[in-house]
PDB file of C-alpha atoms in Angstrom:
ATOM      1  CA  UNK Z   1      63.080 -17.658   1.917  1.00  0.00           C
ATOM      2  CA  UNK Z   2      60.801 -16.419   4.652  1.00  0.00           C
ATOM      3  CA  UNK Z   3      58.412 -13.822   3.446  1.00  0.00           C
ATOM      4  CA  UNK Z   4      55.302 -12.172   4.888  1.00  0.00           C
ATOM      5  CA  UNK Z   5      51.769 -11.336   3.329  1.00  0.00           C
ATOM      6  CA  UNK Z   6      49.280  -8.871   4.219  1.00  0.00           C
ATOM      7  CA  UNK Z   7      46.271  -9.370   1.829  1.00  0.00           C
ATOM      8  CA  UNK Z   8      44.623  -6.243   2.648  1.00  0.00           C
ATOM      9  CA  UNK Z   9      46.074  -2.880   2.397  1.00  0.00           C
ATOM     10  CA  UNK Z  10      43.206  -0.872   3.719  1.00  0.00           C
ATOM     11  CA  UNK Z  11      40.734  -1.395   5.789  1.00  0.00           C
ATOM     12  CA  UNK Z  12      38.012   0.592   7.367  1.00  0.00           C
ATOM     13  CA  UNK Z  13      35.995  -0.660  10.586  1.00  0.00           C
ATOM     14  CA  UNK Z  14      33.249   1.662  12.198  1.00  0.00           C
ATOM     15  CA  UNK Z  15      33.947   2.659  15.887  1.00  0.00           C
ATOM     16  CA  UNK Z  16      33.233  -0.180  18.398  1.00  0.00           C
ATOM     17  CA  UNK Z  17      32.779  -3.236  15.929  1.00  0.00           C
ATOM     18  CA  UNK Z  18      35.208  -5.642  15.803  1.00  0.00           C
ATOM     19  CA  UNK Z  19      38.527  -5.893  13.548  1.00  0.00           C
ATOM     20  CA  UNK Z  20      40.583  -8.553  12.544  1.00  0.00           C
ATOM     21  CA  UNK Z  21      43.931  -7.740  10.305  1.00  0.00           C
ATOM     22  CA  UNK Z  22      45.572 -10.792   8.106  1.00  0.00           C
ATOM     23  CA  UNK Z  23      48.968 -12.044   8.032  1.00  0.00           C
ATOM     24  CA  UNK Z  24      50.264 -14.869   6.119  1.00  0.00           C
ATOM     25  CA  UNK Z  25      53.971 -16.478   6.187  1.00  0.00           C
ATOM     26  CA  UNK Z  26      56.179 -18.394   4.736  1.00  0.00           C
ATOM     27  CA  UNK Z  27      58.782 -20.325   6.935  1.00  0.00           C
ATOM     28  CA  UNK Z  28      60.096 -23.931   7.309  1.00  0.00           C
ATOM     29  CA  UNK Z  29      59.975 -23.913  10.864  1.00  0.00           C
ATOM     30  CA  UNK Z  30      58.345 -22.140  13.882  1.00  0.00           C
ATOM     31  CA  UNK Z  31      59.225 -18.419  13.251  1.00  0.00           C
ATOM     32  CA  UNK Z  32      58.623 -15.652  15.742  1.00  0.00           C
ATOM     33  CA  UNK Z  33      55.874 -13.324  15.314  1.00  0.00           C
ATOM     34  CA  UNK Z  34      54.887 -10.037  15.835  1.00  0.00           C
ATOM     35  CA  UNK Z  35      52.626  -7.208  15.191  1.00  0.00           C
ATOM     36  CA  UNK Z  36      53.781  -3.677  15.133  1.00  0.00           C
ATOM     37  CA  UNK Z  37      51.733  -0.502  15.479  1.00  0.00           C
ATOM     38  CA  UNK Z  38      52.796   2.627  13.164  1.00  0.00           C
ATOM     39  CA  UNK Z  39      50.959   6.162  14.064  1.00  0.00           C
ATOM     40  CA  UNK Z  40      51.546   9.197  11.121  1.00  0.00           C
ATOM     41  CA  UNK Z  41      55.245  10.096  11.229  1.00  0.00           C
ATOM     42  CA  UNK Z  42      56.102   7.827  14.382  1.00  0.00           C
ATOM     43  CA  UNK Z  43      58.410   4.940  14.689  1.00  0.00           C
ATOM     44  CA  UNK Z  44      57.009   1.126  15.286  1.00  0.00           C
ATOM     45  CA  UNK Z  45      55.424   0.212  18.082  1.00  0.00           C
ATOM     46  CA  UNK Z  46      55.474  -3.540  19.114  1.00  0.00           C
ATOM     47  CA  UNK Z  47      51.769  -4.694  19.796  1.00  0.00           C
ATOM     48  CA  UNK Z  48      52.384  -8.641  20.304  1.00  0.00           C
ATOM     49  CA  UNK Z  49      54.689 -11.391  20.006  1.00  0.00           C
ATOM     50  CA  UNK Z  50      54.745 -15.337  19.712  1.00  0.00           C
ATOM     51  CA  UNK Z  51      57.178 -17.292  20.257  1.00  0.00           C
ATOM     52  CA  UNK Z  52      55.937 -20.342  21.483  1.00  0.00           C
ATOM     53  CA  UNK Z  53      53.087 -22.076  23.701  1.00  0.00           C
ATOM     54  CA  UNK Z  54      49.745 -20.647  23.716  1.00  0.00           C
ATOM     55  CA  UNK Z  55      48.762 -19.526  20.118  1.00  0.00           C
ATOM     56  CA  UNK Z  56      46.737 -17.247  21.053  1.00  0.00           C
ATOM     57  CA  UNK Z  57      48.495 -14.022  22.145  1.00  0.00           C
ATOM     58  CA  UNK Z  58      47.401 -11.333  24.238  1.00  0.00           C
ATOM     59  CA  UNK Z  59      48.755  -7.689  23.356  1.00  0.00           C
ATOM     60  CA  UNK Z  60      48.584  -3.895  24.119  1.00  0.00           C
ATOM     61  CA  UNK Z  61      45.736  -1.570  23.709  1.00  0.00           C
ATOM     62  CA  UNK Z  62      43.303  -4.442  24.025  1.00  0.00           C
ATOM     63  CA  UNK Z  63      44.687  -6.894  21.029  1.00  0.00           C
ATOM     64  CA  UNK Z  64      45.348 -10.132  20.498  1.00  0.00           C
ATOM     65  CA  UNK Z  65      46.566 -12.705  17.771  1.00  0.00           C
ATOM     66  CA  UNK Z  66      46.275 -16.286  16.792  1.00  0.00           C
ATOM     67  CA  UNK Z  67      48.687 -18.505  15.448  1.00  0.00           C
ATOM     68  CA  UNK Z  68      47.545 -21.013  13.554  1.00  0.00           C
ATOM     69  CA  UNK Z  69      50.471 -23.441  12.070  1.00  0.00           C
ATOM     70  CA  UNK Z  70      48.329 -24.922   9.640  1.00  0.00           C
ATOM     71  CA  UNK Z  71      47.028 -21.805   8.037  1.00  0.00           C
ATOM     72  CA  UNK Z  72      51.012 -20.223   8.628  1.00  0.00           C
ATOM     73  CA  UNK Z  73      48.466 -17.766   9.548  1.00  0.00           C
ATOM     74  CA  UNK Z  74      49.071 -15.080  12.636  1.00  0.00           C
ATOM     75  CA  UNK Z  75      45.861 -12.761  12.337  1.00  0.00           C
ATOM     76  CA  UNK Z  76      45.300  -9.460  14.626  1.00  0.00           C
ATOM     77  CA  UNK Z  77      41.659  -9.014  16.272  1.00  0.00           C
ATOM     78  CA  UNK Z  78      40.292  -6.580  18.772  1.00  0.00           C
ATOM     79  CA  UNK Z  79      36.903  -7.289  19.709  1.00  0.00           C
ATOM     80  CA  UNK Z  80      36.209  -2.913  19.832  1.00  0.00           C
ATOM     81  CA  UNK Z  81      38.266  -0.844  17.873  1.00  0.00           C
ATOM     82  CA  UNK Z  82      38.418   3.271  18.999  1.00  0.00           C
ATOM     83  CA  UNK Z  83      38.960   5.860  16.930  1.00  0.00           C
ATOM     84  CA  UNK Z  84      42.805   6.087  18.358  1.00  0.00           C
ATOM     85  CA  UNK Z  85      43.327   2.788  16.457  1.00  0.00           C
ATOM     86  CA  UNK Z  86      43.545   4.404  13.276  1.00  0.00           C
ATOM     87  CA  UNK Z  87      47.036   3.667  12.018  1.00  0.00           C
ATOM     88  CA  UNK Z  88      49.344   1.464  10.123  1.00  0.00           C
ATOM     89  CA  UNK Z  89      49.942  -2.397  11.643  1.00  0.00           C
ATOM     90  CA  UNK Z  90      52.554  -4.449  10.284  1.00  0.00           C
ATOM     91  CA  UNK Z  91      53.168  -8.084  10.696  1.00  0.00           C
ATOM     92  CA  UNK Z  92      56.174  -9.288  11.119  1.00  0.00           C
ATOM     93  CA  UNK Z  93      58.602 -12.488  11.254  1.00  0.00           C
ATOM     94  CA  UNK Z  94      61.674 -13.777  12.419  1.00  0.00           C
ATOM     95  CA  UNK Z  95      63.882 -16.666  12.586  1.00  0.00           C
ATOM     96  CA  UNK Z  96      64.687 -16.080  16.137  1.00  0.00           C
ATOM     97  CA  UNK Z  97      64.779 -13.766  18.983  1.00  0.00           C
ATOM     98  CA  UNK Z  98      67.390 -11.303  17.815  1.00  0.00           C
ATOM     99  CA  UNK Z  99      67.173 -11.342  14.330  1.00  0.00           C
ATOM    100  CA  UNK Z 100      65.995  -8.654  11.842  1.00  0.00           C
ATOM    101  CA  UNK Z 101      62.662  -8.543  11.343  1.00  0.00           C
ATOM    102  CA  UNK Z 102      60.720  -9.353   7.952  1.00  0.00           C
ATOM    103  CA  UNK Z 103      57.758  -7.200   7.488  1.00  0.00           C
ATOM    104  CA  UNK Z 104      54.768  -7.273   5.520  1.00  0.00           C
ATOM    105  CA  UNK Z 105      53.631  -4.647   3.220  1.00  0.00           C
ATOM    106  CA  UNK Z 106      51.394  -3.683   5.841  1.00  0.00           C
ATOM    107  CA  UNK Z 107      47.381  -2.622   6.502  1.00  0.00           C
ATOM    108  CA  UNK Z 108      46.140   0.687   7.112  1.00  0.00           C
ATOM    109  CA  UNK Z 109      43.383   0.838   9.407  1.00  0.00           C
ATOM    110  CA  UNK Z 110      40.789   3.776   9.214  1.00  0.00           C
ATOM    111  CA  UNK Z 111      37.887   3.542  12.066  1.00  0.00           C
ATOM    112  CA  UNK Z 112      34.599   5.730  10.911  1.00  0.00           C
ATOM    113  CA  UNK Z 113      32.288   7.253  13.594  1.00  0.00           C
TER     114      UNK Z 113
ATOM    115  CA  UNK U   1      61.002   5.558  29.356  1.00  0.00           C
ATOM    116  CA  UNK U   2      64.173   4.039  27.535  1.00  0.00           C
ATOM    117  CA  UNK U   3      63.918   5.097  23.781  1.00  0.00           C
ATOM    118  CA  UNK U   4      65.967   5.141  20.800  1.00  0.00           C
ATOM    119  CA  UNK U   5      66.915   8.431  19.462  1.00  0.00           C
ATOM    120  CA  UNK U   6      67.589   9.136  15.991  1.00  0.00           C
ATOM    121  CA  UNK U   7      68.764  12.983  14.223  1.00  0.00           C
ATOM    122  CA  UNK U   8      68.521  14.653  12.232  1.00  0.00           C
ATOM    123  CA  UNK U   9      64.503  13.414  12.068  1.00  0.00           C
ATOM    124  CA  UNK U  10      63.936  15.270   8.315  1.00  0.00           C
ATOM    125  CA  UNK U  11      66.704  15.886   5.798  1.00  0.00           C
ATOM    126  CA  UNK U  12      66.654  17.476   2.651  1.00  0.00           C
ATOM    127  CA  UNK U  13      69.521  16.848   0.455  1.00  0.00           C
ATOM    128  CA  UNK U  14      70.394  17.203  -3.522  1.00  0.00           C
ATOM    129  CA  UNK U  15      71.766  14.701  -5.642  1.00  0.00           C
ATOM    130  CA  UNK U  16      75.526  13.781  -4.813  1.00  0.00           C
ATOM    131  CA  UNK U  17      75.756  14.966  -1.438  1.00  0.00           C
ATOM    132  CA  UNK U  18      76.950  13.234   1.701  1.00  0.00           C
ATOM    133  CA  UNK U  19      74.193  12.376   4.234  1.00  0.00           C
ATOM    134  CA  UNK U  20      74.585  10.973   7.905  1.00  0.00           C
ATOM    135  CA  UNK U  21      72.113   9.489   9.938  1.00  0.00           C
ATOM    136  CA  UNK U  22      72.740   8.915  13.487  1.00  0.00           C
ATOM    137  CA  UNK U  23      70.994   6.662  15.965  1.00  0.00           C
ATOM    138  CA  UNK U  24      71.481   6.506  20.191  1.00  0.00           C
ATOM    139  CA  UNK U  25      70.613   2.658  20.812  1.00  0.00           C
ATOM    140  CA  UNK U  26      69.013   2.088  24.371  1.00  0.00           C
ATOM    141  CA  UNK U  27      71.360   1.646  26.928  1.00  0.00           C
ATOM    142  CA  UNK U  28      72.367  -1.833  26.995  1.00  0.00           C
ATOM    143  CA  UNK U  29      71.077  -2.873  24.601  1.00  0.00           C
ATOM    144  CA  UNK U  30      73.163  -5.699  22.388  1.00  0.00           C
ATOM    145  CA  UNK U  31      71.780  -5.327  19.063  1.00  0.00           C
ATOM    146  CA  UNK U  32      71.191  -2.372  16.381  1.00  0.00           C
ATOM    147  CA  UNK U  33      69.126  -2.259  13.304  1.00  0.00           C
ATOM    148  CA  UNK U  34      68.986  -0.082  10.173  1.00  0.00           C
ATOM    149  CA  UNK U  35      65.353  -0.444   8.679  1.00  0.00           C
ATOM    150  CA  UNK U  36      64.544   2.170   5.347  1.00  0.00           C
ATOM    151  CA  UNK U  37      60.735   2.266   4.350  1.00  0.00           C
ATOM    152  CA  UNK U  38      59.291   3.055   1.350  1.00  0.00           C
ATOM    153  CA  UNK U  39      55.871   3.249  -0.181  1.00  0.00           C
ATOM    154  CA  UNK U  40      57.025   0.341  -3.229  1.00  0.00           C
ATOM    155  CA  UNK U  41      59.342  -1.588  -0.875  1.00  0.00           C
ATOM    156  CA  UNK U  42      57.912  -1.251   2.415  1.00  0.00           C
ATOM    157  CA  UNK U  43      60.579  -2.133   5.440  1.00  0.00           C
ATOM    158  CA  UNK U  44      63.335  -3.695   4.520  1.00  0.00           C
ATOM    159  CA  UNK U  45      66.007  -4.367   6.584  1.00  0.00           C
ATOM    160  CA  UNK U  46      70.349  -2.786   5.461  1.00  0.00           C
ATOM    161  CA  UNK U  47      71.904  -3.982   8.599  1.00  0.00           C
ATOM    162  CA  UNK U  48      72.382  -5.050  11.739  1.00  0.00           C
ATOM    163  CA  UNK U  49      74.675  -5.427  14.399  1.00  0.00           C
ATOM    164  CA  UNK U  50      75.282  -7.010  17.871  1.00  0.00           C
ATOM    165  CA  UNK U  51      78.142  -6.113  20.450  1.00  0.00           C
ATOM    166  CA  UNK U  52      78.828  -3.409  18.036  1.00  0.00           C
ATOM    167  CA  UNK U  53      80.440  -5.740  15.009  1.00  0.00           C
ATOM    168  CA  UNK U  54      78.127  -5.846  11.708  1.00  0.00           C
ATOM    169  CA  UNK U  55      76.290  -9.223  10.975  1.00  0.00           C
ATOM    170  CA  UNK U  56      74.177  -8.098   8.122  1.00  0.00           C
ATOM    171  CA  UNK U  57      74.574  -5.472   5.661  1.00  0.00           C
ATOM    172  CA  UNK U  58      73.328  -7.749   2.758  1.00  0.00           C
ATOM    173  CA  UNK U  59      70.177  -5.327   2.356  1.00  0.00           C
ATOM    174  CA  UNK U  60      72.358  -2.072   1.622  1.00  0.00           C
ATOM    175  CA  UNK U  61      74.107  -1.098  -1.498  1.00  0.00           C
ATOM    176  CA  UNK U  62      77.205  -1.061  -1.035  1.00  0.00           C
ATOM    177  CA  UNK U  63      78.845   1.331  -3.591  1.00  0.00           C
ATOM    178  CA  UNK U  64      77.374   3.972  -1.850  1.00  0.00           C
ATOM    179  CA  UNK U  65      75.824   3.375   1.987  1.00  0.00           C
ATOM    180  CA  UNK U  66      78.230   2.737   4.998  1.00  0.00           C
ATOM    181  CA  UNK U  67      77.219   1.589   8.729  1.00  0.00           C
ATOM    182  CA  UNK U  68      79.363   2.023  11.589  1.00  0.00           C
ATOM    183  CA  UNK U  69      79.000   1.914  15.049  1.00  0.00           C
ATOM    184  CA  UNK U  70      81.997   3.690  16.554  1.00  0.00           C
ATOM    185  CA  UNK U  71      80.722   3.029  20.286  1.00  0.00           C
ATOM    186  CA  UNK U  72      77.811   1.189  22.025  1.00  0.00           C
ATOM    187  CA  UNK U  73      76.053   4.712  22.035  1.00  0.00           C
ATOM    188  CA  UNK U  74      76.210   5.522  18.424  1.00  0.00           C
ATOM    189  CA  UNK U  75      75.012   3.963  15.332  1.00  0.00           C
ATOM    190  CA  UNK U  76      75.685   5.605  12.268  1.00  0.00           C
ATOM    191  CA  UNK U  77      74.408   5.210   8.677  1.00  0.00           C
ATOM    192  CA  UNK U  78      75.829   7.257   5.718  1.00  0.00           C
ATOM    193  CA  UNK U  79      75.086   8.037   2.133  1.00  0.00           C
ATOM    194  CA  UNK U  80      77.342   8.987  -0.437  1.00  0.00           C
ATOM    195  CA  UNK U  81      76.824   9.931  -2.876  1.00  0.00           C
ATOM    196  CA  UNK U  82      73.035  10.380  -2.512  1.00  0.00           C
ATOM    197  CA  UNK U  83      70.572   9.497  -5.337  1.00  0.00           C
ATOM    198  CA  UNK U  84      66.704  10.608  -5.726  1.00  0.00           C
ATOM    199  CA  UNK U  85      65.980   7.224  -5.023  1.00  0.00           C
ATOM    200  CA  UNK U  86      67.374   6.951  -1.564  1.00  0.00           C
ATOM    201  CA  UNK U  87      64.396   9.141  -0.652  1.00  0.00           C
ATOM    202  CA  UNK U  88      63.159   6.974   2.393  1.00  0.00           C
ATOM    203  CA  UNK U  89      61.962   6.586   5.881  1.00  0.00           C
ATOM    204  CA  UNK U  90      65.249   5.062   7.538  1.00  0.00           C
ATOM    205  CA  UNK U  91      64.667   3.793  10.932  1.00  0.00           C
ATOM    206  CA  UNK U  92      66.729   2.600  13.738  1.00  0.00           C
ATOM    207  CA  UNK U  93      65.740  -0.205  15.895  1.00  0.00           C
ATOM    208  CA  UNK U  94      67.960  -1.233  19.182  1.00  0.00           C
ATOM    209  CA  UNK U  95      67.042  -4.492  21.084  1.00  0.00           C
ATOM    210  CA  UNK U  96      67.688  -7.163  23.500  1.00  0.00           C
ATOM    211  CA  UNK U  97      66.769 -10.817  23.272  1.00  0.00           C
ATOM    212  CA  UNK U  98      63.252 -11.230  21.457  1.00  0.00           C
ATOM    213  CA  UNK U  99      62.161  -7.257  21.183  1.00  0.00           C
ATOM    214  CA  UNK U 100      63.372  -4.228  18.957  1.00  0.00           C
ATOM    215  CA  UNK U 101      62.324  -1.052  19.593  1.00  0.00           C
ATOM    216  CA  UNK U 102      62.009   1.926  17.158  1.00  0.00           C
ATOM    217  CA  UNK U 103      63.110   5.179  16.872  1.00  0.00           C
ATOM    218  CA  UNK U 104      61.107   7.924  15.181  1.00  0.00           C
ATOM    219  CA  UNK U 105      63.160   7.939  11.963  1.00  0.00           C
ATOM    220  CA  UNK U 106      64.586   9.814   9.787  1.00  0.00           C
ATOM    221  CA  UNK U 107      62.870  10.990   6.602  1.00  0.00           C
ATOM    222  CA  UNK U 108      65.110  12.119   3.952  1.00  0.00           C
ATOM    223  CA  UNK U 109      64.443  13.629   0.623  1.00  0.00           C
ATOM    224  CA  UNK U 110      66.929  13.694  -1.812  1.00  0.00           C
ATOM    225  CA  UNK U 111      66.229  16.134  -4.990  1.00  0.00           C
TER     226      UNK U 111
END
């Protein structure tokens, strides 16, 4: 069964230094990626996707994400995170376009001055 | 901007009663998805649906939740009878080909 794993469930990164958020998965085959974006009391916003091709993915808001097949790894970065970064980011997989989604648990992201 | 629309966005309920969530897909948009989140379980998918006929409703309990969608413009999820432990997030997600997009939810309390 495919599942998703988020290690961390909180992080905090000071203003301007870099970030990278974890995501594990479990899948036979190639699954489709994403990261999603969750402000306080708003819906999910879609950061990135992969699909196929390049592994490294280039998002919204300045983000990007590597896949790496032999970790089953698809980790977020952002070379200088702002204080409007501070919300909830969820990884997500899927067996192909069109599918439900499986999500992580998710990582909350707090960014100190 | 397209967006999905959901109502009512908070809803407080007691034990037993009937709730109904409704969701406004995108136009055009092939696909629907009922999402709930919850601080144990996270999001976790109760259905879907493309071309308005249900694919996957393996996620929802089905002694008590329904999902319908009468017409391409209106997805609807019910609960009855509610329980405490329906309290939830319950989002709606519309998409077509490779992206969903998310509506604001609806957060319901049920006491």
């Amino acid at each position: 069964a495919q599942s998703v794993t988020q290690p961390d469930i909180h992080i905090t990164v000071s203003e301007g230094a870099s970030l990278e958020l974890r995501c594990n998965y479990s899948y036979g085959a190639t699954p489709y990626l994403f990261w999603y974006v969750q402000s306080p009391g708003q819906g999910l916003q879609l950061l990135l996707k992969y699909f196929s091709g390049d592994t490294l993915v280039q998002g919204i808001k300045g983000f990007e994400a590597e896949f790496k097949r032999s970790q089953s790894s698809f980790n977020l970065r952002k070379p200088s995170v702002h204080w409007s970064d501070a919300a909830e980011y969820f990884c997500a997989v899927g067996y192909q376009a069109g599918t439900a989604l499986i999500f992580g648990k998710g990582t909350t992201l707090s960014v100190s001055s | 901007d397209a967006r999905v629309t959901q109502t009512p966005r908070h809803k407080v309920t007691e034990m037993g009663q009937e709730v109904t969530m409704r969701c406004q897909p995108i136009l055009g948009h092939n696909t629907v998805f009922w999402y709930r989140q919850t601080m144990m379980q996270g999001l976790e998918l109760l259905a879907y649906f493309r071309n308005r006929a249900p694919l996957d409703d393996s996620g929802m309990p089905k002694d008590r939740f329904s999902a319908e969608m009468p017409d391409a413009t209106l997805a609807t999820l019910k609960i009855q009878p509610s329980e405490p432990r329906d309290s939830a997030v319950y989002f709606c997600a519309s998409g077509q080909g490779d992206r969903q997009y998310f509506g604001p939810g609806t957060r319901l309390t049920v006491t």
